[in-house]
XYZ file of C-alpha atoms in Angstrom:
737
model
C -55.694 248.253 135.688
C -58.950 250.010 136.527
C -62.072 249.135 134.595
C -63.254 252.193 132.672
C -66.139 253.869 134.429
C -69.397 254.334 132.632
C -70.415 257.890 131.714
C -73.769 259.406 130.881
C -74.361 261.538 127.770
C -77.540 263.437 127.068
C -78.457 265.044 123.774
C -80.477 265.091 120.573
C -79.909 262.907 117.517
C -78.653 265.192 114.730
C -77.988 262.476 112.129
C -78.373 258.718 111.669
C -75.192 257.596 109.900
C -76.064 253.892 109.824
C -78.736 251.556 111.139
C -79.202 247.790 110.851
C -82.921 247.002 111.046
C -82.234 243.337 111.830
C -80.223 243.724 115.028
C -80.857 247.360 115.997
C -77.167 248.408 115.700
C -76.809 252.107 114.801
C -74.184 254.848 114.389
C -75.507 258.304 115.365
C -74.325 261.886 115.577
C -75.577 263.168 118.949
C -75.756 266.896 119.694
C -74.846 266.855 123.373
C -76.218 269.426 125.809
C -72.857 271.226 126.002
C -73.002 271.882 122.230
C -70.589 269.170 121.048
C -71.302 266.654 118.304
C -70.507 263.127 119.484
C -70.492 259.837 117.496
C -72.536 257.248 119.412
C -72.525 253.544 118.435
C -74.448 250.594 119.814
C -77.798 248.831 119.785
C -80.234 251.711 119.412
C -83.313 250.401 117.583
C -85.191 252.756 115.202
C -83.354 256.027 115.990
C -84.939 259.221 114.626
C -83.437 262.650 113.994
C -84.662 265.070 116.691
C -85.077 262.326 119.292
C -83.521 262.976 122.721
C -81.448 260.239 124.363
C -79.781 259.628 127.706
C -76.969 257.224 126.869
C -74.856 255.327 129.400
C -71.580 253.964 128.021
C -67.842 254.516 127.649
C -65.422 256.186 125.255
C -63.391 254.198 122.729
C -61.144 255.001 119.777
C -61.875 253.230 116.499
C -58.912 252.635 114.128
C -60.818 254.103 111.129
C -63.495 256.358 112.641
C -61.729 257.886 115.614
C -63.286 258.693 119.013
C -66.739 257.137 119.654
C -69.081 256.725 122.574
C -70.134 253.071 122.928
C -73.691 252.867 124.275
C -74.441 250.120 126.832
C -77.799 251.395 128.093
C -80.043 254.156 126.868
C -83.226 255.934 127.841
C -85.348 257.723 125.291
C -86.455 261.198 126.278
C -89.309 262.457 124.173
C -88.801 265.994 122.813
C -90.194 268.628 125.210
C -90.205 272.018 123.470
C -91.993 273.041 120.296
C -88.712 273.380 118.270
C -87.550 269.958 119.455
C -90.910 268.410 118.484
C -90.789 270.044 115.018
C -87.272 268.615 114.418
C -88.430 265.187 115.642
C -91.562 265.024 113.495
C -89.852 266.562 110.450
C -87.532 263.547 110.316
C -90.549 261.531 109.060
C -90.360 259.303 112.122
C -94.168 259.087 111.919
C -95.641 257.984 108.572
C -97.792 260.684 107.053
C -95.915 263.616 108.633
C -93.168 265.556 106.817
C -91.588 268.962 107.609
C -94.541 271.068 106.364
C -97.145 269.062 108.276
C -94.899 268.925 111.368
C -94.853 272.743 111.470
C -98.635 272.967 111.050
C -99.310 270.455 113.851
C -96.884 272.075 116.312
C -98.249 275.563 115.501
C -101.637 274.254 116.562
C -100.731 272.244 119.668
C -97.307 273.557 120.735
C -95.574 271.713 123.576
C -98.641 269.457 123.958
C -98.337 268.004 120.421
C -97.071 264.561 121.445
C -99.654 264.306 124.262
C -102.422 265.013 121.716
C -101.007 262.494 119.255
C -100.931 259.747 121.860
C -104.143 260.437 123.864
C -106.448 262.524 121.629
C -105.394 261.801 118.022
C -108.865 262.776 116.722
C -107.946 266.414 117.515
C -105.256 266.312 114.790
C -108.173 266.727 112.316
C -108.290 270.379 113.493
C -105.086 270.934 111.462
C -105.546 271.944 107.774
C -104.815 268.975 105.506
C -105.540 266.216 108.040
C -108.793 264.280 107.650
C -110.497 262.389 110.466
C -109.192 259.143 109.028
C -105.622 260.436 108.643
C -105.694 261.829 112.199
C -106.434 258.379 113.626
C -103.789 256.799 111.388
C -101.158 259.290 112.635
C -102.151 258.591 116.263
C -101.903 254.859 115.715
C -98.509 255.189 113.976
C -97.202 257.305 116.864
C -98.409 254.870 119.543
C -96.908 252.017 117.521
C -93.596 253.849 117.245
C -93.412 254.584 120.996
C -94.520 251.057 121.941
C -92.197 249.462 119.382
C -89.104 251.319 120.625
C -89.854 250.460 124.240
C -90.326 246.821 123.259
C -87.115 246.766 121.154
C -85.146 248.075 124.142
C -86.709 245.332 126.293
C -85.738 242.685 123.697
C -82.201 244.068 123.435
C -81.801 244.012 127.226
C -82.808 240.327 127.278
C -80.697 239.417 124.194
C -83.751 238.588 122.081
C -83.610 239.372 118.334
C -84.914 242.907 117.842
C -86.613 242.004 114.543
C -88.809 239.676 116.641
C -90.150 242.709 118.498
C -91.995 243.983 115.421
C -93.835 240.681 114.894
C -94.566 240.282 118.604
C -96.006 243.772 118.949
C -98.357 243.101 116.031
C -99.680 239.986 117.831
C -99.843 241.165 121.457
C -99.829 244.996 121.208
C -99.136 247.253 124.174
C -99.520 244.424 126.716
C -96.608 242.483 125.232
C -94.060 242.985 128.027
C -96.524 242.121 130.827
C -97.657 238.998 128.886
C -94.065 237.874 128.348
C -93.202 238.204 132.025
C -96.195 235.988 132.693
C -95.296 233.416 129.998
C -92.088 233.958 128.023
C -92.929 230.970 125.777
C -95.647 233.044 124.091
C -92.772 234.006 121.843
C -92.850 230.470 120.437
C -96.117 231.227 118.621
C -95.620 229.664 115.170
C -96.221 232.960 113.356
C -93.366 234.675 115.191
C -90.668 232.223 114.028
C -88.586 232.924 117.164
C -85.338 231.013 117.806
C -86.049 228.548 120.630
C -82.591 228.952 122.209
C -82.930 232.722 122.738
C -86.489 232.405 124.092
C -85.468 229.555 126.389
C -82.533 231.578 127.823
C -84.893 234.496 128.394
C -87.397 232.221 130.211
C -84.705 230.653 132.403
C -83.386 234.146 133.247
C -86.901 234.930 134.494
C -86.780 231.851 136.730
C -88.752 229.284 134.717
C -87.861 225.754 135.900
C -86.365 223.189 133.511
C -89.396 220.909 133.764
C -91.982 223.671 133.798
C -95.000 222.448 131.747
C -94.890 225.643 129.640
C -91.277 224.956 128.724
C -91.919 221.296 127.937
C -94.949 222.104 125.727
C -92.980 224.803 123.924
C -90.086 222.384 123.336
C -92.359 219.662 121.878
C -94.122 222.072 119.531
C -90.812 223.656 118.513
C -89.392 220.238 117.530
C -92.420 219.484 115.335
C -92.419 222.937 113.733
C -88.665 222.852 113.205
C -88.989 219.513 111.434
C -91.575 221.002 109.049
C -88.645 222.948 107.579
C -86.966 219.606 106.833
C -90.109 218.536 104.966
C -91.633 216.231 107.594
C -95.436 216.221 107.915
C -95.189 214.283 111.212
C -92.650 212.615 113.497
C -92.708 209.115 114.992
C -93.601 209.578 118.642
C -90.434 207.873 119.982
C -88.230 210.158 117.830
C -90.081 213.260 119.029
C -89.716 212.219 122.669
C -85.993 211.587 122.294
C -85.306 214.851 120.396
C -87.306 216.986 122.869
C -85.703 215.323 125.930
C -82.276 216.110 124.487
C -83.232 219.713 123.573
C -84.590 220.509 127.058
C -82.237 218.261 129.047
C -85.150 216.501 130.750
C -86.129 212.841 131.000
C -88.464 211.041 128.569
C -91.247 210.743 131.162
C -91.426 214.565 131.445
C -91.839 214.848 127.661
C -94.468 212.073 127.602
C -96.487 214.027 130.178
C -96.136 217.111 127.993
C -97.409 215.189 124.951
C -100.411 213.942 126.951
C -101.273 217.552 127.922
C -100.941 218.800 124.328
C -103.135 215.937 123.046
C -105.782 216.881 125.618
C -105.526 220.537 124.544
C -105.864 219.431 120.870
C -102.514 221.016 120.024
C -101.279 217.605 118.788
C -102.838 214.735 116.859
C -101.789 211.111 117.395
C -102.240 208.561 114.627
C -100.870 205.195 113.444
C -99.305 204.469 110.068
C -97.537 201.224 109.143
C -97.919 200.168 112.791
C -95.940 203.196 113.992
C -97.344 205.684 116.517
C -96.881 209.180 115.067
C -97.644 212.766 116.049
C -98.821 215.649 113.886
C -99.456 219.336 114.363
C -103.244 219.608 113.707
C -102.996 221.686 110.469
C -100.674 219.061 108.915
C -102.921 216.174 109.909
C -105.942 217.979 108.471
C -104.079 218.778 105.229
C -102.842 215.238 104.687
C -106.177 213.517 105.428
C -108.132 216.114 103.405
C -105.808 215.724 100.387
C -106.288 211.938 100.559
C -110.080 212.226 100.648
C -110.320 214.768 97.792
C -107.784 213.075 95.510
C -109.614 209.752 95.824
C -112.958 211.489 95.183
C -111.608 213.121 91.989
C -110.168 209.794 90.893
C -113.565 208.111 91.325
C -115.103 210.581 88.882
C -115.032 209.408 85.252
C -116.460 211.065 82.159
C -117.594 209.489 78.863
C -115.281 210.097 75.900
C -116.405 213.289 74.139
C -118.233 213.045 70.833
C -115.943 212.911 67.765
C -112.931 212.433 70.017
C -110.585 211.376 67.193
C -111.491 214.508 65.242
C -110.873 216.717 68.281
C -107.514 215.006 68.745
C -106.536 215.727 65.128
C -107.606 219.369 65.535
C -105.445 219.660 68.682
C -102.465 218.133 66.842
C -102.912 220.400 63.820
C -103.066 223.514 66.047
C -99.605 222.659 67.397
C -98.228 221.397 64.079
C -97.176 218.113 65.712
C -98.060 214.474 65.609
C -98.702 212.942 69.045
C -96.770 209.913 70.261
C -98.753 207.001 71.737
C -97.868 208.192 75.283
C -99.054 211.724 74.532
C -102.266 210.412 72.943
C -102.906 208.368 76.079
C -102.464 211.482 78.227
C -105.051 213.355 76.110
C -107.515 210.463 76.332
C -107.137 210.330 80.120
C -107.492 214.130 80.360
C -110.815 213.855 78.461
C -112.270 211.103 80.671
C -110.621 211.353 84.143
C -111.561 213.531 87.063
C -107.889 213.570 88.052
C -104.730 213.017 86.007
C -101.016 213.144 86.946
C -98.608 213.866 84.062
C -94.894 213.472 84.595
C -91.724 213.306 82.541
C -88.218 214.725 82.241
C -86.978 217.416 79.831
C -87.575 216.820 76.111
C -90.418 214.328 76.684
C -93.136 216.665 75.466
C -94.956 217.784 78.646
C -95.565 221.217 77.083
C -96.942 219.604 73.887
C -99.381 217.544 75.989
C -100.377 220.613 78.000
C -101.204 222.564 74.836
C -103.034 219.562 73.447
C -105.185 219.300 76.592
C -105.973 223.031 76.421
C -107.055 222.716 72.770
C -109.139 219.631 73.596
C -110.867 221.339 76.563
C -111.521 224.387 74.413
C -113.241 222.219 71.809
C -115.260 220.559 74.588
C -116.410 223.985 75.850
C -114.668 223.625 79.222
C -113.490 226.710 81.143
C -109.894 225.968 82.182
C -107.728 227.721 84.784
C -103.919 227.484 84.685
C -101.636 227.943 87.695
C -98.153 227.229 89.096
C -96.547 227.610 92.535
C -94.353 230.666 91.792
C -94.624 233.864 89.770
C -91.747 232.818 87.509
C -93.301 229.396 86.860
C -96.693 230.975 86.127
C -95.067 233.442 83.712
C -93.319 230.596 81.919
C -96.621 228.655 81.731
C -98.228 231.689 80.098
C -95.343 231.904 77.586
C -95.510 228.216 76.531
C -99.325 227.989 76.341
C -100.251 231.497 75.183
C -102.940 231.525 77.887
C -103.088 233.441 81.147
C -101.674 231.574 84.155
C -101.386 232.758 87.728
C -99.725 231.667 90.929
C -101.705 229.266 93.079
C -101.776 231.892 95.835
C -103.211 234.520 93.535
C -105.709 232.094 92.031
C -106.979 231.285 95.509
C -107.144 234.950 96.614
C -104.426 234.766 99.282
C -104.471 237.461 101.948
C -103.644 238.164 105.571
C -106.517 238.345 108.067
C -106.179 241.806 109.665
C -107.471 240.495 113.002
C -105.337 237.366 113.362
C -102.405 238.218 111.084
C -102.711 234.716 109.570
C -102.791 233.673 105.908
C -106.184 232.914 104.477
C -107.534 232.038 101.014
C -110.710 233.659 99.757
C -111.502 230.630 97.580
C -112.532 227.440 99.376
C -115.404 224.927 99.521
C -117.922 227.670 100.312
C -116.729 229.859 97.422
C -114.995 227.554 94.938
C -113.203 228.473 91.718
C -115.438 228.925 88.708
C -113.877 226.368 86.438
C -114.566 223.113 84.607
C -110.879 222.172 84.710
C -107.805 223.266 86.665
C -104.249 222.582 85.446
C -101.314 222.907 87.851
C -97.730 222.954 86.548
C -94.462 222.402 88.497
C -96.264 220.183 91.017
C -92.980 218.995 92.530
C -92.802 222.398 94.297
C -96.238 222.141 95.932
C -96.278 221.135 99.633
C -99.114 219.257 101.299
C -100.699 222.334 102.927
C -100.837 224.333 99.691
C -102.245 221.301 97.876
C -104.926 221.021 100.559
C -105.876 224.681 100.117
C -106.011 224.227 96.332
C -108.210 221.107 96.593
C -110.630 222.983 98.849
C -111.155 225.531 96.088
C -111.409 223.118 93.107
C -115.039 222.158 92.488
C -115.691 218.413 92.853
C -117.124 218.461 89.342
C -113.980 219.972 87.793
C -111.223 217.999 86.107
C -107.848 218.339 87.800
C -104.558 217.944 85.864
C -101.320 217.919 87.885
C -98.083 218.213 85.887
C -94.533 217.897 87.193
C -91.208 216.157 87.488
C -90.724 214.299 90.812
C -86.987 213.937 90.157
C -86.558 217.662 90.790
C -86.065 219.042 94.292
C -88.914 218.459 96.747
C -91.036 221.369 98.060
C -89.565 223.825 100.567
C -92.594 223.139 102.799
C -93.703 219.870 104.419
C -94.570 216.708 102.489
C -93.811 215.694 98.889
C -97.351 215.138 97.616
C -96.609 214.810 93.887
C -94.029 212.063 94.544
C -96.361 210.396 97.079
C -99.277 210.431 94.603
C -97.193 208.811 91.861
C -95.595 206.241 94.162
C -98.973 205.240 95.598
C -100.018 203.919 92.113
C -103.597 204.674 93.164
C -104.255 207.657 90.913
C -104.483 207.930 87.086
C -101.010 208.852 85.807
C -99.149 209.077 82.501
C -95.349 209.060 82.535
C -93.761 210.475 79.392
C -90.465 208.735 78.723
C -89.787 209.188 74.998
C -87.173 211.872 74.281
C -88.081 213.555 70.990
C -85.546 213.817 68.179
C -85.238 217.607 68.370
C -84.551 217.359 72.106
C -81.936 214.647 71.524
C -79.838 217.269 69.733
C -79.565 219.208 73.004
C -76.766 218.160 75.345
C -78.647 219.983 78.127
C -81.539 217.541 77.735
C -79.392 214.453 77.240
C -77.098 215.301 80.182
C -80.125 215.901 82.428
C -81.332 212.362 81.642
C -77.813 210.942 82.125
C -77.615 212.546 85.580
C -81.080 211.279 86.451
C -79.919 207.741 85.636
C -76.846 208.194 87.794
C -74.485 208.519 84.813
C -71.792 211.156 84.595
C -72.804 213.998 82.223
C -70.762 214.518 79.048
C -68.309 217.312 79.957
C -65.870 217.239 77.031
C -68.182 218.275 74.177
C -67.415 221.904 73.249
C -69.723 222.239 70.246
C -73.161 222.064 71.840
C -75.212 223.938 74.458
C -73.511 222.389 77.533
C -69.955 223.334 78.574
C -67.650 222.538 81.469
C -64.928 224.944 82.587
C -62.489 223.498 85.123
C -61.167 225.732 87.907
C -57.951 225.427 89.927
C -59.361 227.138 93.019
C -62.683 228.375 94.324
C -61.551 231.979 93.869
C -60.619 231.295 90.236
C -64.055 229.717 89.656
C -65.656 232.882 91.014
C -63.560 235.066 88.666
C -64.419 232.802 85.707
C -68.140 233.202 86.457
C -67.826 236.966 86.690
C -65.931 237.057 83.368
C -68.630 234.957 81.677
C -71.420 237.246 82.900
C -69.679 240.581 82.383
C -67.949 239.984 79.040
C -67.618 236.591 77.386
C -71.257 235.592 76.983
C -72.611 239.079 76.144
C -69.773 239.793 73.655
C -69.156 236.320 72.121
C -72.606 234.712 72.218
C -74.912 237.739 72.271
C -76.506 236.770 75.587
C -76.953 239.919 77.755
C -76.072 239.701 81.448
C -79.706 240.114 82.501
C -80.551 236.843 80.705
C -77.831 234.868 82.541
C -78.570 233.286 85.906
C -75.767 232.057 88.160
C -76.783 229.092 90.349
C -74.945 227.568 93.295
C -75.652 224.580 95.530
C -74.587 226.673 98.560
C -74.557 230.239 99.890
C -71.145 229.803 101.524
C -67.578 230.110 100.286
C -65.869 232.218 97.596
C -67.979 230.528 94.886
C -71.253 230.569 96.862
C -74.143 232.957 96.323
C -73.201 235.547 98.965
C -69.658 236.158 97.662
C -70.674 235.881 93.978
C -73.498 238.401 94.390
C -71.034 241.000 95.726
C -68.566 240.310 92.887
C -71.266 240.314 90.173
C -72.852 243.479 91.550
C -69.465 245.235 91.500
C -68.906 244.292 87.802
C -72.468 244.456 86.426
C -73.883 247.339 88.450
C -71.014 249.291 90.061
C -71.524 252.255 92.356
C -71.834 255.644 90.690
C -72.618 259.182 91.927
C -75.857 259.104 89.913
C -77.043 255.781 91.418
C -78.902 255.874 94.737
C -78.151 252.971 97.079
C -78.979 251.732 100.575
C -76.741 249.590 102.814
C -78.463 246.958 104.974
C -75.951 245.064 107.093
C -73.325 243.696 104.694
C -75.582 244.086 101.631
C -75.866 247.174 99.452
C -79.034 247.587 97.376
C -78.451 249.892 94.369
C -80.656 251.164 91.576
C -80.363 248.610 88.764
C -79.720 245.625 91.030
C -81.409 242.269 90.438
C -83.082 241.262 93.707
C -85.250 238.413 95.005
C -88.058 238.325 97.565
C -87.103 235.618 100.082
C -90.384 235.171 102.002
C -94.082 235.420 101.249
C -95.463 238.876 102.016
C -99.199 238.863 101.421
C -99.633 242.497 102.563
C -97.039 244.167 100.354
C -98.904 246.451 97.929
C -98.050 246.572 94.243
C -99.330 248.414 91.178
C -99.071 247.463 87.517
C -96.374 249.487 85.826
C -98.921 250.644 83.240
C -101.243 251.791 86.050
C -103.995 249.334 85.011
C -104.366 247.579 88.382
C -103.254 247.416 91.992
C -103.005 244.468 94.338
C -101.195 242.917 97.281
C -98.723 240.077 97.643
C -95.090 239.549 96.647
C -93.974 235.959 97.071
C -90.870 233.948 97.971
C -88.756 233.588 94.825
C -90.124 236.589 92.904
C -87.213 238.343 91.120
C -87.191 242.037 90.152
C -85.029 245.090 89.515
C -84.436 247.976 91.960
C -85.666 251.098 90.140
C -85.533 253.709 92.899
C -83.953 254.282 96.324
C -85.332 257.254 98.266
C -83.156 257.745 101.348
C -85.253 260.686 102.545
C -88.563 258.828 102.501
C -86.749 255.555 103.386
C -88.401 253.684 100.522
C -86.901 251.320 97.906
C -88.857 250.462 94.751
C -88.646 247.143 92.915
C -90.276 246.227 89.608
C -91.226 242.534 89.352
C -91.976 241.980 85.638
C -95.038 244.268 85.256
C -95.652 244.973 88.984
C -94.032 247.748 91.023
C -93.748 247.467 94.823
C -92.412 249.932 97.428
C -90.387 248.596 100.366
C -90.060 250.543 103.579
C -86.401 250.339 104.678
C -87.521 248.191 107.656
C -88.670 245.540 105.129
C -85.370 245.206 103.261
C -84.495 241.989 105.144
C -87.113 240.390 102.851
C -84.870 241.034 99.821
C -81.486 239.682 98.754
C -79.327 240.205 95.662
C -80.175 237.706 92.888
C -77.305 237.833 90.382
C -76.489 234.443 91.926
C -79.045 232.274 93.724
C -79.222 228.795 95.202
C -80.562 226.003 93.013
C -83.427 225.608 95.493
C -84.537 229.196 94.836
C -84.430 228.670 91.046
C -87.040 225.935 91.049
C -89.927 226.589 88.676
C -87.895 229.110 86.658
C -86.232 228.850 83.242
C -83.378 231.051 82.017
C -81.822 231.608 78.604
C -78.373 230.805 80.076
C -77.388 229.189 83.362
C -73.926 229.103 84.954
C -73.612 226.541 87.737
C -70.878 226.963 90.315
C -69.666 223.437 91.302
C -67.203 223.407 94.170
C -67.199 221.893 97.647
C -70.281 222.031 99.859
C -72.043 219.792 102.376
C -73.022 216.342 101.102
C -76.689 217.318 101.598
C -76.243 220.042 98.958
C -74.094 218.066 96.526
C -76.917 215.829 95.419
C -78.207 214.390 92.131
C -81.570 216.183 92.480
C -79.792 219.587 92.867
C -77.584 218.935 89.781
C -80.580 217.699 87.754
C -82.721 220.713 88.809
C -79.905 223.134 87.927
C -79.379 221.591 84.463
C -83.093 221.683 83.657
C -83.298 225.434 84.417
C -81.311 226.264 81.229
C -83.128 226.864 77.939
C -80.272 227.626 75.493
C -76.963 227.328 77.334
C -75.606 225.660 80.435
C -72.048 226.159 81.734
C -70.677 224.348 84.793
C -67.635 226.035 86.312
C -65.754 224.090 88.964
C -64.352 220.617 89.646
C -65.264 217.471 87.692
C -65.017 215.613 91.040
C -67.857 217.762 92.403
C -70.033 216.968 89.371
C -69.250 213.250 89.860
C -70.121 213.465 93.568
C -73.444 215.145 92.799
C -74.290 212.581 90.088
C -73.606 209.658 92.424
C -75.352 211.118 95.487
C -78.942 209.948 94.988
C -79.761 210.299 98.683
C -82.661 212.604 99.304
C -83.396 213.375 102.936
C -86.169 211.014 103.973
C -89.392 212.850 104.668
C -91.985 211.569 107.104
C -95.117 211.877 104.963
C -98.283 209.835 105.135
C -100.051 210.668 101.853
C -98.769 207.623 99.937
C -99.918 205.137 102.592
C -103.216 206.933 103.132
C -103.971 206.772 99.395
C -103.068 203.079 99.336
C -105.325 202.510 102.384
C -108.056 204.477 100.515
C -108.227 207.044 103.312
C -108.889 204.440 106.009
């Protein structure tokens, strides 16, 4: 049987039927030179209507879509004639140019339009409606588009992720390909988040030797950075050597030489803790040692008790209509006299009462107090329970992206600290060591610092577990609230949370409270039960609308995991309709009315208040909103996050996912009127006590677990939390020495 010979097709893109921005796969209608319309499929990054292609490939017949031309190689041919250029630019391939402007530009420059745009963009200002500034922006956008496509083709050829091309081009610009030929491991820059395996294959294809110093250095740094995602601030040196040697298939001596080079280049820091030799990435070492120094300095600061303290305490109690317990009174006394105070306690122990009492006390003392939390949802909740404005830590610190380096920076630091006499941080269990370090840089040494949280909840997504380390060190002023108040004792949500935290099985048989268990026979049946609860039973029988119900899962996988549940819930709660615009991205469809979540920090994404009162930048990991508009012509999707509206270019949609169901990890810091927890099989790492406890404590009025009682028992008994290599506890105990 003869292998099918490759053919060459040349033509102009007439329509883009489908494109996946993540992997570059596209389905096109190509107007071939002999006048036929051909369906072309394959990896064709960022195709644009009007663009000319020379495609090498072979014919195939698809069972559903018929005859197609499967592209194996392609060459982009820029449009040559004025009509071709008008079609190309009218497709909005260049930001700032639509059909009307495309006609004006081509009328002015004719066949030379694209040459002018690339080499003399300032001349575009000769066209009516284009300012000098806009002319340069169009030129830059055009050069970026041409460079990006060339780079994406290069990445596709070498089996590198095409989404990596966008980030790499921003860092290295037009010289990217030459630089990568010289050193392919430039792709392992920490800001690029490249997969080591793909980069390593690319480097070896280019002839890089297995023990090449560049490869060894990249492998060592990759291991340390990869372990940051598991929460480790450092690694013991012997473990790092062993892991890197295995990754690269080299001997330990080769890795040791690589470590010596990186220490000399100051890309690693070596230290000793508990007589163990350990290695840090420099930013983590600086964060951990700085946090130690500043926390101890705040602890050393003491204030005299304010005048008429007992009277102020009574006033605070009267304002909340409550009488303080002895533990709560102690917390208020410490807040008045300590430079630093940790407050911890489970649900129903009165953390919110203490918070409001401290705010009243500080108000009476004339102290300016700032409130913050790690996520937008947590900050919103803090505002609701205190009646005072709270912001995210990032917003409080003025987070932004440096336009020159592309790196995160905070406007507030030691040189320009926050203007405050006191700073209160809620949901401290979510704060990693680097964010804590940035916060401490901005808090004036003279300001009181109150850190509130529950260390039994899940640890931070980032490295370290500073709140737990601080409490376990026993070196800092702390008040642990343990008394469960009578009103809270009436809630099975609260009582079951405490049972789980003690390792006791939650009460699942009570059907007359706020905590219910629904047993499922199969994972598919559990999924259908959850859909029925959200779509009909809770809205109709309990008056809880679907938009106030949050489905949580330990895992993304399986019929009762977040991915499958999101598709089912979307189909029932927000089905497709001719009047609803939608956009498919890979296997996900985003539709007007969908609940979506931002899944990574984007400090550059612009937003405006829905009432038009303000504009700003920054949408953060975990922010949840509603899709309000999908414009397939402009390739823009609009999401409203509470009172902020943000526009996403279609190339940015990999930053969003459906949020009808979300993992328990993603729910941290949030509270919902009703929570439904899917409890079926998952990895032992995900079926843990801290995940069950965190899920239960997300519910305000109602919690329903749907699944297997055996899974609930497994989670209750599994108290193992992945050990994190963190040094903050020991450093505090050694007083920074």
